[in-house]
PDB file of C-alpha atoms in Angstrom:
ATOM      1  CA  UNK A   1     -18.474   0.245  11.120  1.00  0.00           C
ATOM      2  CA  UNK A   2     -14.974  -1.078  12.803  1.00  0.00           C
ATOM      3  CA  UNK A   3     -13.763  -3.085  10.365  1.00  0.00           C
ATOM      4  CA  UNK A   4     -13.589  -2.396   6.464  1.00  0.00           C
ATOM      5  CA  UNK A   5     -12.635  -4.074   3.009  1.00  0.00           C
ATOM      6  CA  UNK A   6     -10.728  -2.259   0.036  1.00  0.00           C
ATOM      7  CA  UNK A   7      -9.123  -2.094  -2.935  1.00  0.00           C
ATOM      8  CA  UNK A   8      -7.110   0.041  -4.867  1.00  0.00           C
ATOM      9  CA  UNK A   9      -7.600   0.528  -8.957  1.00  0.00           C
ATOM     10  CA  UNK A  10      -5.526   2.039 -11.516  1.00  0.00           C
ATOM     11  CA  UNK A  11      -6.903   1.497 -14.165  1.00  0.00           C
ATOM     12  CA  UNK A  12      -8.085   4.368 -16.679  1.00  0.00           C
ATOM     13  CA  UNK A  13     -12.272   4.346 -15.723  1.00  0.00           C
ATOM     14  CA  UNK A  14     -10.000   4.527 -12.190  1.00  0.00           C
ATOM     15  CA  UNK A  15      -8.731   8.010 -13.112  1.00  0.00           C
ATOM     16  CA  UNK A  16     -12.062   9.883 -15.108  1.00  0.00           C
ATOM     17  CA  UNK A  17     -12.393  12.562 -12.370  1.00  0.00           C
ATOM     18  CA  UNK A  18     -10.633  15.304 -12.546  1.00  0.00           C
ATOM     19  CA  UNK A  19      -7.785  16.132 -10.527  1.00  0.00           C
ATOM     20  CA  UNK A  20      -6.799  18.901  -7.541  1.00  0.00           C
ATOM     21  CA  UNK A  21      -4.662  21.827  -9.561  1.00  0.00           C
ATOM     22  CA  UNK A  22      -0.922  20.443  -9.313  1.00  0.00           C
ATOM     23  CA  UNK A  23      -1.910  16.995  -9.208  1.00  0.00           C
ATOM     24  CA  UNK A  24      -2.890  13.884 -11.640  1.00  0.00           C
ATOM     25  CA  UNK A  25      -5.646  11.333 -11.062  1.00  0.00           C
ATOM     26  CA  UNK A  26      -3.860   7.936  -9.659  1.00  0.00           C
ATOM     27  CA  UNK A  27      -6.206   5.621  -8.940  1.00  0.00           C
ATOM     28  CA  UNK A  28      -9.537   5.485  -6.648  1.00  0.00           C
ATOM     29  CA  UNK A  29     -10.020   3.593  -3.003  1.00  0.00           C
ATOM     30  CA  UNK A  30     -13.519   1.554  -3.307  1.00  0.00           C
ATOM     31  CA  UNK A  31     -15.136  -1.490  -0.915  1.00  0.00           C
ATOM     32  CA  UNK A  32     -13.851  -5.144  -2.311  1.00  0.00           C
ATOM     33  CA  UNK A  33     -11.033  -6.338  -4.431  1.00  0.00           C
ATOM     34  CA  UNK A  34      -8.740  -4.218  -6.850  1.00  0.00           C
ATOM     35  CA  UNK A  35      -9.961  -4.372  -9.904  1.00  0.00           C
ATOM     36  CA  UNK A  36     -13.691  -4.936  -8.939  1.00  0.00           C
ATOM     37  CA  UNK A  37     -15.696  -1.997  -8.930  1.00  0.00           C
ATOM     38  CA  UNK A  38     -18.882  -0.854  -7.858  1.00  0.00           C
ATOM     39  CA  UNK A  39     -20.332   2.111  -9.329  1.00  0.00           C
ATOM     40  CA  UNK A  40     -21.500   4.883  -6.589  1.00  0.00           C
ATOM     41  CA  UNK A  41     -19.250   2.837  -4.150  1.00  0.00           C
ATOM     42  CA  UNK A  42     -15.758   4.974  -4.357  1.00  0.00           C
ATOM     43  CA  UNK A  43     -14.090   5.661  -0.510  1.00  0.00           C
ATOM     44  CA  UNK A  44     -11.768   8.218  -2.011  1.00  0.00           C
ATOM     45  CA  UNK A  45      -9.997   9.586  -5.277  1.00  0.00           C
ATOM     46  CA  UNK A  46      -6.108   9.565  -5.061  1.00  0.00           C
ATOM     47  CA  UNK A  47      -4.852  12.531  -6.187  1.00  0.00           C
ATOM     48  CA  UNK A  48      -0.644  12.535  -6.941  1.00  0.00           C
ATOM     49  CA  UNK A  49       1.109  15.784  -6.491  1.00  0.00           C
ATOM     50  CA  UNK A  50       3.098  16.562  -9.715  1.00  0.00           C
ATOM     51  CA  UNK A  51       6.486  17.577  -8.197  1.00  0.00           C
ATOM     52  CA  UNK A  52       7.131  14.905  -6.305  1.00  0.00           C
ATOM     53  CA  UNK A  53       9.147  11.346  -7.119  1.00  0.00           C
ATOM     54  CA  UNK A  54       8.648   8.153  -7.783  1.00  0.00           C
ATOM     55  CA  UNK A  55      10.847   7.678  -4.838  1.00  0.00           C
ATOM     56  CA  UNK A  56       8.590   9.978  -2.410  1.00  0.00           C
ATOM     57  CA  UNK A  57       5.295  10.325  -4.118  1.00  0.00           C
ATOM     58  CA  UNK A  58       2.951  12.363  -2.266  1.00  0.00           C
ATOM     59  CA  UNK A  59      -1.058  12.345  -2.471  1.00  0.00           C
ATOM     60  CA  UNK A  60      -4.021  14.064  -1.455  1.00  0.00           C
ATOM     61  CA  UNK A  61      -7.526  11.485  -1.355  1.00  0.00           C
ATOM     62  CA  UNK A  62     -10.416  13.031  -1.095  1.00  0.00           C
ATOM     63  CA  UNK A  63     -13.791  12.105  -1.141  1.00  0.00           C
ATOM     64  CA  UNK A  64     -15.887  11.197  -4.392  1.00  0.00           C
ATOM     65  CA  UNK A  65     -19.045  13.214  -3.912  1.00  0.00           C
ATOM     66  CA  UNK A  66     -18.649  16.537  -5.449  1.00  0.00           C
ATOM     67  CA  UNK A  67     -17.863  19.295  -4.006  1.00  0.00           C
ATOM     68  CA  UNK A  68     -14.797  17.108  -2.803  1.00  0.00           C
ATOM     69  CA  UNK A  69     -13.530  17.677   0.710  1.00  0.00           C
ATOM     70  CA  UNK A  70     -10.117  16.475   1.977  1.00  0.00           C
ATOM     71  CA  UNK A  71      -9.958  13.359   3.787  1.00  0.00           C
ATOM     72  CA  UNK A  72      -6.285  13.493   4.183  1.00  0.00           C
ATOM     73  CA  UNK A  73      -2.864  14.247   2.664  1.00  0.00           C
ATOM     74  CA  UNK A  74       0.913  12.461   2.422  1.00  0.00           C
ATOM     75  CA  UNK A  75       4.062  14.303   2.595  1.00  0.00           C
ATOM     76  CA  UNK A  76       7.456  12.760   2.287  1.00  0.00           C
ATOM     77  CA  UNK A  77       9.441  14.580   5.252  1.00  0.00           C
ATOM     78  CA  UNK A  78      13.027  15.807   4.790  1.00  0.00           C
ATOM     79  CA  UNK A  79      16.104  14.811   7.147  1.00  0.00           C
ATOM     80  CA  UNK A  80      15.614  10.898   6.745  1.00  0.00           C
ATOM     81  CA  UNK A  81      18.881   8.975   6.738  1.00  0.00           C
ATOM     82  CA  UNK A  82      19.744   6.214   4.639  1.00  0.00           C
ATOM     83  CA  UNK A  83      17.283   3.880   2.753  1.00  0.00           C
ATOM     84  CA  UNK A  84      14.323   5.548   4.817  1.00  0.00           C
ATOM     85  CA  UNK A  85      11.285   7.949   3.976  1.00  0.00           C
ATOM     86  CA  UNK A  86       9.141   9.035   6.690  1.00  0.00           C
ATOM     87  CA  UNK A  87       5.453  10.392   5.514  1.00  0.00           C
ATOM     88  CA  UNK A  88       3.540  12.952   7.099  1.00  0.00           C
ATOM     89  CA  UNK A  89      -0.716  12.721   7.327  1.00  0.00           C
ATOM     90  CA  UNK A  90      -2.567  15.650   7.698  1.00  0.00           C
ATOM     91  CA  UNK A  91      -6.500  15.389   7.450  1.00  0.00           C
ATOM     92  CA  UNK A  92      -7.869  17.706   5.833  1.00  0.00           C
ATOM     93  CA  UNK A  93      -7.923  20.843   8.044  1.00  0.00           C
ATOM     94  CA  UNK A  94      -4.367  20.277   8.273  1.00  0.00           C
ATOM     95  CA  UNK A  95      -3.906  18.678  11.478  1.00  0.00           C
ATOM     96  CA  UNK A  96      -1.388  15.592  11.664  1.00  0.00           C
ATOM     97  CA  UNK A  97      -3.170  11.711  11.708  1.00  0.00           C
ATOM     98  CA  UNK A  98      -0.047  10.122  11.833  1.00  0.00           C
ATOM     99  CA  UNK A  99       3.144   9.025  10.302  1.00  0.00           C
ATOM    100  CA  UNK A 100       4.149   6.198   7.895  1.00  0.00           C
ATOM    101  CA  UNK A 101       7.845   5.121   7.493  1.00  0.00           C
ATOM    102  CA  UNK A 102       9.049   3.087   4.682  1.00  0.00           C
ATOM    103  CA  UNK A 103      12.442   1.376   5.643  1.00  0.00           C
ATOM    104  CA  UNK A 104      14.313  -2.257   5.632  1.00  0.00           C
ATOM    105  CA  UNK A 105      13.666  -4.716   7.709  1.00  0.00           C
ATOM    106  CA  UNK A 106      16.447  -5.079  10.863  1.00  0.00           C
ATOM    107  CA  UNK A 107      18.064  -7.543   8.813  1.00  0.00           C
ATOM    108  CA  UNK A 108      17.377  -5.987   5.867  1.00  0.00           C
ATOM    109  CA  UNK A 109      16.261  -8.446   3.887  1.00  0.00           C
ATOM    110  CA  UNK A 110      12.488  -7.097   3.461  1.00  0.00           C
ATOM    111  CA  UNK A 111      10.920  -3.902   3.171  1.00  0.00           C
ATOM    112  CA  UNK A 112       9.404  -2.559   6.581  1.00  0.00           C
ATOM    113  CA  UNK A 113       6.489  -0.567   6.720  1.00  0.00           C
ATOM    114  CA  UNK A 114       5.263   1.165  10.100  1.00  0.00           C
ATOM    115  CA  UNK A 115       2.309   2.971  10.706  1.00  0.00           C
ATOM    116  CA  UNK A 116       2.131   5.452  13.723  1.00  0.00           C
ATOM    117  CA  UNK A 117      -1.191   6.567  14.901  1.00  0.00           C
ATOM    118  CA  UNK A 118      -1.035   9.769  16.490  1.00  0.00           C
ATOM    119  CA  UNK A 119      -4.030  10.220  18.502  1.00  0.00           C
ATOM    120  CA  UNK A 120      -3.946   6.750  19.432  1.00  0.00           C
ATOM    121  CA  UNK A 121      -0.306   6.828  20.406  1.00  0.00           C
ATOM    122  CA  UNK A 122       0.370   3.709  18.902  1.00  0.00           C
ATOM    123  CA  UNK A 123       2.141   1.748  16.030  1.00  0.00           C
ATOM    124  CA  UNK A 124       2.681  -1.164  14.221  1.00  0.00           C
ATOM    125  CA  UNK A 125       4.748  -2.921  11.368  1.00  0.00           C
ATOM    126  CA  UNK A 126       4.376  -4.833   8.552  1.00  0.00           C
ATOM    127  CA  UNK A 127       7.372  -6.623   6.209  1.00  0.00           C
ATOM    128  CA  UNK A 128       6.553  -6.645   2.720  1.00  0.00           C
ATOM    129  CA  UNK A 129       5.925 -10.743   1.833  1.00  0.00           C
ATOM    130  CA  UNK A 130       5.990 -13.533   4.151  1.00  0.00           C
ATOM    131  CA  UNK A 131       8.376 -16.335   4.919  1.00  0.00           C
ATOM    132  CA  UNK A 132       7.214 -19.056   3.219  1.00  0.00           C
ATOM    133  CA  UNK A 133       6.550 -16.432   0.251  1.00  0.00           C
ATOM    134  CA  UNK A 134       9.697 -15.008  -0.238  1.00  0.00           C
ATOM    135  CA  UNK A 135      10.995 -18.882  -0.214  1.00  0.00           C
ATOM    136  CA  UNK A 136       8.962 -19.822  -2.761  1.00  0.00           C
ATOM    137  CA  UNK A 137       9.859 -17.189  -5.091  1.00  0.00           C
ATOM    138  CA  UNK A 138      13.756 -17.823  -4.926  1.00  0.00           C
ATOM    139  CA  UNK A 139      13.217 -22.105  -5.060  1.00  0.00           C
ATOM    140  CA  UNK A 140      11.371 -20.980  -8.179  1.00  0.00           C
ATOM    141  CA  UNK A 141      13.065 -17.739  -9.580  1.00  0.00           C
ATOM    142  CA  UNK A 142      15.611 -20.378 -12.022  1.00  0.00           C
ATOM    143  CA  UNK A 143      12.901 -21.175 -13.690  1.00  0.00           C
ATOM    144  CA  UNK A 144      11.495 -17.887 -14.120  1.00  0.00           C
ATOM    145  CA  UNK A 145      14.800 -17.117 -16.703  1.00  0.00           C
ATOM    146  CA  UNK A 146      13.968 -20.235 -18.240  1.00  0.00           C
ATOM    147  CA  UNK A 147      10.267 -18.922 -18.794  1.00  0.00           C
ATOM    148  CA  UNK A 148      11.830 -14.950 -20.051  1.00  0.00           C
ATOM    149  CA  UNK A 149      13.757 -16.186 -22.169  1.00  0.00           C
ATOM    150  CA  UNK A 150      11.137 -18.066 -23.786  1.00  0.00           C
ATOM    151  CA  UNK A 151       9.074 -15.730 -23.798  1.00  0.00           C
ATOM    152  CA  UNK A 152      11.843 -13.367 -25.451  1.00  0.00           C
ATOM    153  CA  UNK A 153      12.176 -16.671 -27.994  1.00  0.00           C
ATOM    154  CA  UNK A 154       8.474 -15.935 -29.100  1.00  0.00           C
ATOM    155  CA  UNK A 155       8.730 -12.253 -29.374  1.00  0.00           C
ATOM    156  CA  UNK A 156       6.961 -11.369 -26.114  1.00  0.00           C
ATOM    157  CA  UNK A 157       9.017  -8.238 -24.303  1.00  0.00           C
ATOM    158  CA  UNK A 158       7.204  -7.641 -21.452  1.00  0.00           C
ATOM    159  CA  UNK A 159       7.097 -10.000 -18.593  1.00  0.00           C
ATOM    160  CA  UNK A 160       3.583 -10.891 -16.778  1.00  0.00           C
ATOM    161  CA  UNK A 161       2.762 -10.179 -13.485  1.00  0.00           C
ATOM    162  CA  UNK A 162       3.098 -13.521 -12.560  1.00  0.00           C
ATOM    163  CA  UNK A 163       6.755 -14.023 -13.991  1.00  0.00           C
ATOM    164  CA  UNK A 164       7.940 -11.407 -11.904  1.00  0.00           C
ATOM    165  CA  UNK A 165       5.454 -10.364  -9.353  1.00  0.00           C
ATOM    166  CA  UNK A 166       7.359 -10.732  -5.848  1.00  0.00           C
ATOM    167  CA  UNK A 167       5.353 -11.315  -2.372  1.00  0.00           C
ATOM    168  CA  UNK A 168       3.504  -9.017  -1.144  1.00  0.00           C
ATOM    169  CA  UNK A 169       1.477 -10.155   1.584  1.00  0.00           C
ATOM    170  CA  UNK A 170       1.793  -7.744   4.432  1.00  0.00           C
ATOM    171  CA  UNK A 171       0.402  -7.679   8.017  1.00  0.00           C
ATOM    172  CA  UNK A 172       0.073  -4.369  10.159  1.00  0.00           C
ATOM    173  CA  UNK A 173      -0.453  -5.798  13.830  1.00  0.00           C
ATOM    174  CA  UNK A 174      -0.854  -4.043  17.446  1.00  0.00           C
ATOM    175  CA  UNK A 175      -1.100  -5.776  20.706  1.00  0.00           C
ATOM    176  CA  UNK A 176      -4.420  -4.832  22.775  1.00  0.00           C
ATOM    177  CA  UNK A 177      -3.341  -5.331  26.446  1.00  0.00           C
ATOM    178  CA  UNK A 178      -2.333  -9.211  27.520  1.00  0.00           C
ATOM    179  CA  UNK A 179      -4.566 -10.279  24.620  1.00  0.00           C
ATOM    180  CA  UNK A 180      -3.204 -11.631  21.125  1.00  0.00           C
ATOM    181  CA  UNK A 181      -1.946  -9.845  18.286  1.00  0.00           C
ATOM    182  CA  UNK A 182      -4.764  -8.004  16.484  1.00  0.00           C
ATOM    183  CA  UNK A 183      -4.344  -7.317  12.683  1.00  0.00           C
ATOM    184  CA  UNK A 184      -4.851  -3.670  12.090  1.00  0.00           C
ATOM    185  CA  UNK A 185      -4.363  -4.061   8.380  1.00  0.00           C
ATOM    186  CA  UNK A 186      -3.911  -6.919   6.675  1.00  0.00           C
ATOM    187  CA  UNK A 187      -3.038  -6.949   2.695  1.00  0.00           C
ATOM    188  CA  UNK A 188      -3.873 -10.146   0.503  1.00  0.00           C
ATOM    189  CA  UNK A 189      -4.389 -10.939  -3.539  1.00  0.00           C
ATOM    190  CA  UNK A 190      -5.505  -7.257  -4.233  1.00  0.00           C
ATOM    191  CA  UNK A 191      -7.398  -6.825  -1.283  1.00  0.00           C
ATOM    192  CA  UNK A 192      -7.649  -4.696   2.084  1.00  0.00           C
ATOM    193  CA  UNK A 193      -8.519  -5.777   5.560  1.00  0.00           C
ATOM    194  CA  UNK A 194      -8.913  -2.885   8.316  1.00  0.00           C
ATOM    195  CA  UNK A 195      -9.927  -2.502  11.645  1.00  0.00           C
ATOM    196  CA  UNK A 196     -11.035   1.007  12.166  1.00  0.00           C
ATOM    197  CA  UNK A 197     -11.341   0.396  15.875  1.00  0.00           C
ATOM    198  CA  UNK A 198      -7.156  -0.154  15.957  1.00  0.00           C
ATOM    199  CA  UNK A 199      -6.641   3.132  13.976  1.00  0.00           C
ATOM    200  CA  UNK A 200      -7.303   6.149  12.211  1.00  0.00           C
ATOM    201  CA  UNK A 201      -9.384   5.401   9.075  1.00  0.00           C
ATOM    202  CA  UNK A 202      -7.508   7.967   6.741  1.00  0.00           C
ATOM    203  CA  UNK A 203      -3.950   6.653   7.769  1.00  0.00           C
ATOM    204  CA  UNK A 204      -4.923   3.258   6.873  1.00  0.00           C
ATOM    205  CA  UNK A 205      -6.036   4.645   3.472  1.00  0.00           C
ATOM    206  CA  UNK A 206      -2.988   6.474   3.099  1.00  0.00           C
ATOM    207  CA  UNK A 207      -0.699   3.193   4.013  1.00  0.00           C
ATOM    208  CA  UNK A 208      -2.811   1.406   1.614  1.00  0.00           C
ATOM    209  CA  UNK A 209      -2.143   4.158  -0.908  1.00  0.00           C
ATOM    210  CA  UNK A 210       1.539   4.064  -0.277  1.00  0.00           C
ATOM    211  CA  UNK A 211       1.945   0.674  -0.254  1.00  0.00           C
ATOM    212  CA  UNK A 212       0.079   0.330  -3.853  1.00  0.00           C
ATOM    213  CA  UNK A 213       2.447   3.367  -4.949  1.00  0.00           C
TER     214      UNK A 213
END
């Protein structure tokens, strides 16, 4: 199958499997939206490594049929410089899929995300949000204090998603040859796009996991 649909869930029946020693249970990979899940359907079980950061998380996913084998894992990678992290992923005999770096835009204006395949010898980018996204939510963001301080007004401390939720549309796109772009991942309202055929199955998963993180 080249090209697959995903989400990612949190939620607690998310995290009822028990975890690799020096890890917690984050969240599960599983075909559709986040949030929708179909039992006997899960792609892989996140696993977050104890010791690292909010900052530079770092996971092992695995697969959900017992006994669980490695699929791959993400390490944060010392020696970055300034608002950069570059991730390491291994499958899991320890070999290296690939890199993801999480860094600003050239403007810096958005967050850039870049995926480097290395088998394929290739990469792509994605900026957190689009254009017309990131436009709406500063034309709208006065009213937004209008609407928390409301909500403060009627006792309400914590803001909904949808007060504060910025864009988060992202598209992960290589060129094949003289032909258009081609999305390699594409991220949309909770949901996953990939084309296998473009890159490494387990490095998508693990952009998709650090881009969720």
């Amino acid at each position: 199958m080249s090209e697959v649909t995903f989400g990612i869930t949190r939620n607690d029946a998310a995290k009822e499997f028990s975890a690799l020693p020096g890890c917690t249970a984050w969240g599960i990979l599983h075909p559709g939206r986040t949030g929708k899940i179909a039992p006997g359907t899960t792609l892989a079980r996140v696993h977050h490594h104890i010791t690292s950061s909010e900052q530079q998380p770092a996971f092992t996913l695995t697969t959900a049929a017992e006994p669980a084998q490695t699929l791959c894992t993400i390490t944060p990678q010392t020696g970055a410089t300034g608002p950069r992290t570059v991730y390491a992923v291994h499958d899991g005999h320890g070999r290296i899929i690939g890199q993801v770096t999480h860094e600003r835009s050239p403007r810096g204006m958005r967050q850039a995300w870049r995926m480097e395949d290395a088998s394929r010898q290739c990469g792509m980018t994605a900026y957190k949000g689009n254009i017309r996204g990131w436009i709406t939510y500063w034309v709208f963001s006065p009213f937004w204090v209008i609407l928390a301080l409301l909500n403060l007004l009627n006792g309400d401390t914590h803001s909904s998603w949808w007060l504060w939720g910025k864009p988060r549309r992202a598209h992960w796109r290589t060129r094949a040859g003289k032909g258009p772009r081609k999305p390699a991942l594409d991220y949309k309202s909770g949901r996953y796009r990939a084309d296998t055929r473009l890159l490494d199955a387990n490095l998508i998963y693990a952009q998709a996991v650090l881009y969720g993180a």
